Amino acid sequence: MWYRVRRRGRGGCGEEECLVVVRSFEKSLSIFLNTHDRQTSIIIIIIITIIIIIITIIITIIIITIIITIIIIIITIPIIIIIIITIIITITTIIIITIIIIIIIIIIITRQQCSVMFSRFPARFPAGPEEPRFLMLLRAQLKLKLSGEASERGPQQGSSSVTESALGGVFSRSGGEVSHRWRVFGQ
């Protein structure tokens, strides 16, 4: 099938040249269609054009999506790093403050317990089962260390135990006297 195309304006092709172009294009379409029908060729051209437009749109969307994703990743990575660093610093600060508070509370409680324990001691402790355990151990150690000096000097008046006698001997030898605080070891 031949098509006559007239030249319009400058830059167009001659009539014979345009006929050759149309005929060659139609032959190329006839490979797919095996026909020389003009309407079928137009339909195929429209379908091919639509397919090309769709493919172009899809490729454009994919490229834009990739670019946006890369931009978001580039922008987001520093933000994520800053957020992680902030969280780590906050958690570390909270842990350090908690540990300091716990240590302070333990120190305060320990001091209060010690002060309460020592404030409850009377000036003269009773001997026997009512005596505090650490005083019983201290009494035993003093008896072992000072029993020799106690036997040398002998018990003094007002002393009612070997421990106080031993302390009295030590103090009397240096010219001193048994003070009231040392009498906590006697009965």
mmCIF file of C-alpha atoms in Angstrom:
data_model
loop_
_atom_site.group_PDB
_atom_site.id
_atom_site.type_symbol
_atom_site.label_atom_id
_atom_site.label_comp_id
_atom_site.label_asym_id
_atom_site.label_seq_id
_atom_site.Cartn_x
_atom_site.Cartn_y
_atom_site.Cartn_z
ATOM 1 C CA MET A 1 0.000 0.000 0.000
ATOM 2 C CA TRP A 2 1.307 3.423 -0.968
ATOM 3 C CA TYR A 3 0.806 6.623 0.948
ATOM 4 C CA ARG A 4 1.039 10.045 -0.559
ATOM 5 C CA VAL A 5 2.427 12.622 1.840
ATOM 6 C CA ARG A 6 2.637 16.196 0.706
ATOM 7 C CA ARG A 7 5.402 18.456 1.806
ATOM 8 C CA ARG A 8 4.381 21.107 4.320
ATOM 9 C CA GLY A 9 6.570 24.066 5.045
ATOM 10 C CA ARG A 10 10.321 24.159 5.118
ATOM 11 C CA GLY A 11 12.402 21.223 6.257
ATOM 12 C CA GLY A 12 9.947 18.650 4.965
ATOM 13 C CA CYS A 13 10.752 15.816 2.619
ATOM 14 C CA GLY A 14 9.889 15.412 -1.011
ATOM 15 C CA GLU A 15 6.858 13.400 -2.050
ATOM 16 C CA GLU A 16 8.875 10.500 -3.401
ATOM 17 C CA GLU A 17 11.124 10.364 -0.322
ATOM 18 C CA CYS A 18 8.140 10.326 2.027
ATOM 19 C CA LEU A 19 6.512 7.526 0.065
ATOM 20 C CA VAL A 20 9.664 5.451 0.367
ATOM 21 C CA VAL A 21 9.822 6.097 4.139
ATOM 22 C CA VAL A 22 6.186 5.106 4.659
ATOM 23 C CA ARG A 23 6.599 1.992 2.511
ATOM 24 C CA SER A 24 9.705 0.852 4.411
ATOM 25 C CA PHE A 25 7.989 1.469 7.768
ATOM 26 C CA GLU A 26 4.962 -0.498 6.575
ATOM 27 C CA LYS A 27 7.176 -3.398 5.526
ATOM 28 C CA SER A 28 8.750 -3.434 8.946
ATOM 29 C CA LEU A 29 5.295 -3.590 10.543
ATOM 30 C CA SER A 30 4.188 -6.313 8.156
ATOM 31 C CA ILE A 31 6.783 -8.618 9.717
ATOM 32 C CA PHE A 32 4.692 -8.581 12.905
ATOM 33 C CA LEU A 33 1.272 -8.249 11.323
ATOM 34 C CA ASN A 34 1.735 -10.025 8.006
ATOM 35 C CA THR A 35 -0.643 -7.510 6.564
ATOM 36 C CA HIS A 36 -0.598 -4.112 4.862
ATOM 37 C CA ASP A 37 -3.722 -2.792 6.510
ATOM 38 C CA ARG A 38 -3.347 0.821 7.576
ATOM 39 C CA GLN A 39 -5.693 0.628 10.556
ATOM 40 C CA THR A 40 -3.840 -2.348 11.983
ATOM 41 C CA SER A 41 -0.555 -0.506 11.617
ATOM 42 C CA ILE A 42 -1.970 2.505 13.448
ATOM 43 C CA ILE A 43 -3.309 0.281 16.239
ATOM 44 C CA ILE A 44 0.066 -1.400 16.593
ATOM 45 C CA ILE A 45 1.812 1.961 16.652
ATOM 46 C CA ILE A 46 -0.582 3.199 19.349
ATOM 47 C CA ILE A 47 -0.092 0.006 21.396
ATOM 48 C CA ILE A 48 3.689 0.227 21.080
ATOM 49 C CA THR A 49 3.592 3.916 22.032
ATOM 50 C CA ILE A 50 1.406 3.185 25.082
ATOM 51 C CA ILE A 51 3.736 0.361 26.135
ATOM 52 C CA ILE A 52 6.760 2.624 25.746
ATOM 53 C CA ILE A 53 5.044 5.384 27.767
ATOM 54 C CA ILE A 54 4.094 2.921 30.517
ATOM 55 C CA ILE A 55 7.623 1.492 30.642
ATOM 56 C CA THR A 56 9.044 5.013 30.744
ATOM 57 C CA ILE A 57 6.700 5.987 33.597
ATOM 58 C CA ILE A 58 7.597 2.823 35.539
ATOM 59 C CA ILE A 59 11.323 3.385 35.031
ATOM 60 C CA THR A 60 10.941 7.042 36.044
ATOM 61 C CA ILE A 61 9.026 6.079 39.200
ATOM 62 C CA ILE A 62 11.661 3.473 40.070
ATOM 63 C CA ILE A 63 14.498 5.956 39.540
ATOM 64 C CA ILE A 64 12.715 8.656 41.595
ATOM 65 C CA THR A 65 11.996 6.119 44.357
ATOM 66 C CA ILE A 66 15.644 5.026 44.436
ATOM 67 C CA ILE A 67 16.838 8.641 44.562
ATOM 68 C CA ILE A 68 14.365 9.522 47.348
ATOM 69 C CA THR A 69 15.369 6.402 49.278
ATOM 70 C CA ILE A 70 19.054 7.271 48.979
ATOM 71 C CA ILE A 71 18.367 10.841 50.120
ATOM 72 C CA ILE A 72 16.275 9.589 53.070
ATOM 73 C CA ILE A 73 19.016 7.122 54.033
ATOM 74 C CA ILE A 74 21.697 9.822 53.776
ATOM 75 C CA ILE A 75 19.595 12.189 55.902
ATOM 76 C CA THR A 76 18.367 9.508 58.307
ATOM 77 C CA ILE A 77 21.703 7.824 59.143
ATOM 78 C CA PRO A 78 23.098 10.828 61.075
ATOM 79 C CA ILE A 79 19.758 11.262 62.845
ATOM 80 C CA ILE A 80 19.712 7.573 63.823
ATOM 81 C CA ILE A 81 23.327 7.796 65.043
ATOM 82 C CA ILE A 82 22.519 10.913 67.094
ATOM 83 C CA ILE A 83 19.432 9.215 68.580
ATOM 84 C CA ILE A 84 21.443 6.076 69.505
ATOM 85 C CA ILE A 85 24.230 8.163 71.091
ATOM 86 C CA THR A 86 21.662 10.192 73.043
ATOM 87 C CA ILE A 87 19.953 7.032 74.308
ATOM 88 C CA ILE A 88 23.304 5.505 75.359
ATOM 89 C CA ILE A 89 24.363 8.695 77.183
ATOM 90 C CA THR A 90 20.972 8.945 78.919
ATOM 91 C CA ILE A 91 21.010 5.299 80.057
ATOM 92 C CA THR A 92 24.629 5.611 81.268
ATOM 93 C CA THR A 93 23.818 8.792 83.203
ATOM 94 C CA ILE A 94 20.760 7.185 84.815
ATOM 95 C CA ILE A 95 22.797 4.103 85.812
ATOM 96 C CA ILE A 96 25.619 6.240 87.291
ATOM 97 C CA ILE A 97 23.173 8.455 89.227
ATOM 98 C CA THR A 98 21.319 5.357 90.504
ATOM 99 C CA ILE A 99 24.577 3.743 91.680
ATOM 100 C CA ILE A 100 25.644 6.967 93.450
ATOM 101 C CA ILE A 101 22.245 7.258 95.155
ATOM 102 C CA ILE A 102 22.375 3.596 96.262
ATOM 103 C CA ILE A 103 25.901 4.072 97.670
ATOM 104 C CA ILE A 104 24.826 7.219 99.548
ATOM 105 C CA ILE A 105 21.751 5.429 100.946
ATOM 106 C CA ILE A 106 23.884 2.459 102.046
ATOM 107 C CA ILE A 107 26.384 4.794 103.752
ATOM 108 C CA ILE A 108 23.598 6.709 105.523
ATOM 109 C CA ILE A 109 21.835 3.519 106.662
ATOM 110 C CA THR A 110 25.120 1.979 107.845
ATOM 111 C CA ARG A 111 26.059 5.080 109.827
ATOM 112 C CA GLN A 112 22.609 5.280 111.360
ATOM 113 C CA GLN A 113 22.744 1.611 112.351
ATOM 114 C CA CYS A 114 26.219 2.055 113.848
ATOM 115 C CA SER A 115 25.200 5.181 115.768
ATOM 116 C CA VAL A 116 22.020 3.513 117.010
ATOM 117 C CA MET A 117 23.955 0.395 117.992
ATOM 118 C CA PHE A 118 26.566 2.326 119.965
ATOM 119 C CA SER A 119 24.053 4.744 121.471
ATOM 120 C CA ARG A 120 22.152 1.819 122.980
ATOM 121 C CA PHE A 121 25.181 0.572 124.909
ATOM 122 C CA PRO A 122 24.984 1.388 128.615
ATOM 123 C CA ALA A 123 27.941 2.777 130.538
ATOM 124 C CA ARG A 124 28.310 -0.569 132.301
ATOM 125 C CA PHE A 125 27.508 -3.724 130.335
ATOM 126 C CA PRO A 126 25.977 -6.684 132.079
ATOM 127 C CA ALA A 127 27.993 -9.870 131.833
ATOM 128 C CA GLY A 128 26.521 -13.141 130.758
ATOM 129 C CA PRO A 129 24.052 -13.975 127.991
ATOM 130 C CA GLU A 130 22.825 -10.355 127.742
ATOM 131 C CA GLU A 131 26.298 -9.112 126.827
ATOM 132 C CA PRO A 132 26.834 -8.212 123.148
ATOM 133 C CA ARG A 133 28.695 -10.853 121.182
ATOM 134 C CA PHE A 134 31.579 -8.634 120.052
ATOM 135 C CA LEU A 135 32.146 -7.554 123.676
ATOM 136 C CA MET A 136 32.291 -11.192 124.711
ATOM 137 C CA LEU A 137 34.976 -11.801 122.063
ATOM 138 C CA LEU A 138 36.834 -8.659 123.105
ATOM 139 C CA ARG A 139 36.687 -9.739 126.744
ATOM 140 C CA ALA A 140 38.126 -13.128 125.846
ATOM 141 C CA GLN A 141 40.989 -11.557 123.834
ATOM 142 C CA LEU A 142 41.790 -9.162 126.650
ATOM 143 C CA LYS A 143 41.810 -12.023 129.136
ATOM 144 C CA LEU A 144 44.346 -13.891 127.019
ATOM 145 C CA LYS A 145 46.618 -10.857 126.531
ATOM 146 C CA LEU A 146 46.430 -9.396 129.983
ATOM 147 C CA SER A 147 46.052 -12.439 132.203
ATOM 148 C CA GLY A 148 49.820 -12.489 132.845
ATOM 149 C CA GLU A 149 49.925 -8.865 133.999
ATOM 150 C CA ALA A 150 46.765 -9.383 136.033
ATOM 151 C CA SER A 151 48.339 -12.284 137.896
ATOM 152 C CA GLU A 152 51.461 -10.185 138.565
ATOM 153 C CA ARG A 153 49.634 -7.127 139.903
ATOM 154 C CA GLY A 154 46.589 -8.814 141.354
ATOM 155 C CA PRO A 155 43.023 -7.481 141.394
ATOM 156 C CA GLN A 156 42.382 -3.910 142.495
ATOM 157 C CA GLN A 157 39.528 -2.724 144.618
ATOM 158 C CA GLY A 158 36.388 -1.997 142.692
ATOM 159 C CA SER A 159 37.327 -4.480 139.998
ATOM 160 C CA SER A 160 35.066 -7.451 139.691
ATOM 161 C CA SER A 161 36.649 -9.338 136.770
ATOM 162 C CA VAL A 162 40.031 -10.476 135.574
ATOM 163 C CA THR A 163 39.804 -8.157 132.570
ATOM 164 C CA GLU A 164 39.230 -5.029 134.613
ATOM 165 C CA SER A 165 41.918 -6.161 137.076
ATOM 166 C CA ALA A 166 44.363 -6.533 134.204
ATOM 167 C CA LEU A 167 43.491 -3.085 132.879
ATOM 168 C CA GLY A 168 43.807 -1.698 136.349
ATOM 169 C CA GLY A 169 47.262 -3.226 136.689
ATOM 170 C CA VAL A 170 48.392 -1.702 133.398
ATOM 171 C CA PHE A 171 47.091 1.754 134.269
ATOM 172 C CA SER A 172 48.349 1.684 137.871
ATOM 173 C CA ARG A 173 51.835 0.793 136.649
ATOM 174 C CA SER A 174 51.922 3.921 134.501
ATOM 175 C CA GLY A 175 50.597 6.036 137.360
ATOM 176 C CA GLY A 176 47.049 6.222 136.046
ATOM 177 C CA GLU A 177 43.725 4.969 137.273
ATOM 178 C CA VAL A 178 41.031 2.801 135.785
ATOM 179 C CA SER A 179 38.671 5.224 134.103
ATOM 180 C CA HIS A 180 34.925 4.792 133.874
ATOM 181 C CA ARG A 181 35.079 3.793 130.204
ATOM 182 C CA TRP A 182 37.318 0.854 130.988
ATOM 183 C CA ARG A 183 34.839 -0.410 133.562
ATOM 184 C CA VAL A 184 32.494 -1.499 130.750
ATOM 185 C CA PHE A 185 34.523 -4.691 130.646
ATOM 186 C CA GLY A 186 33.799 -5.479 134.297
ATOM 187 C CA GLN A 187 30.648 -6.568 135.980
#
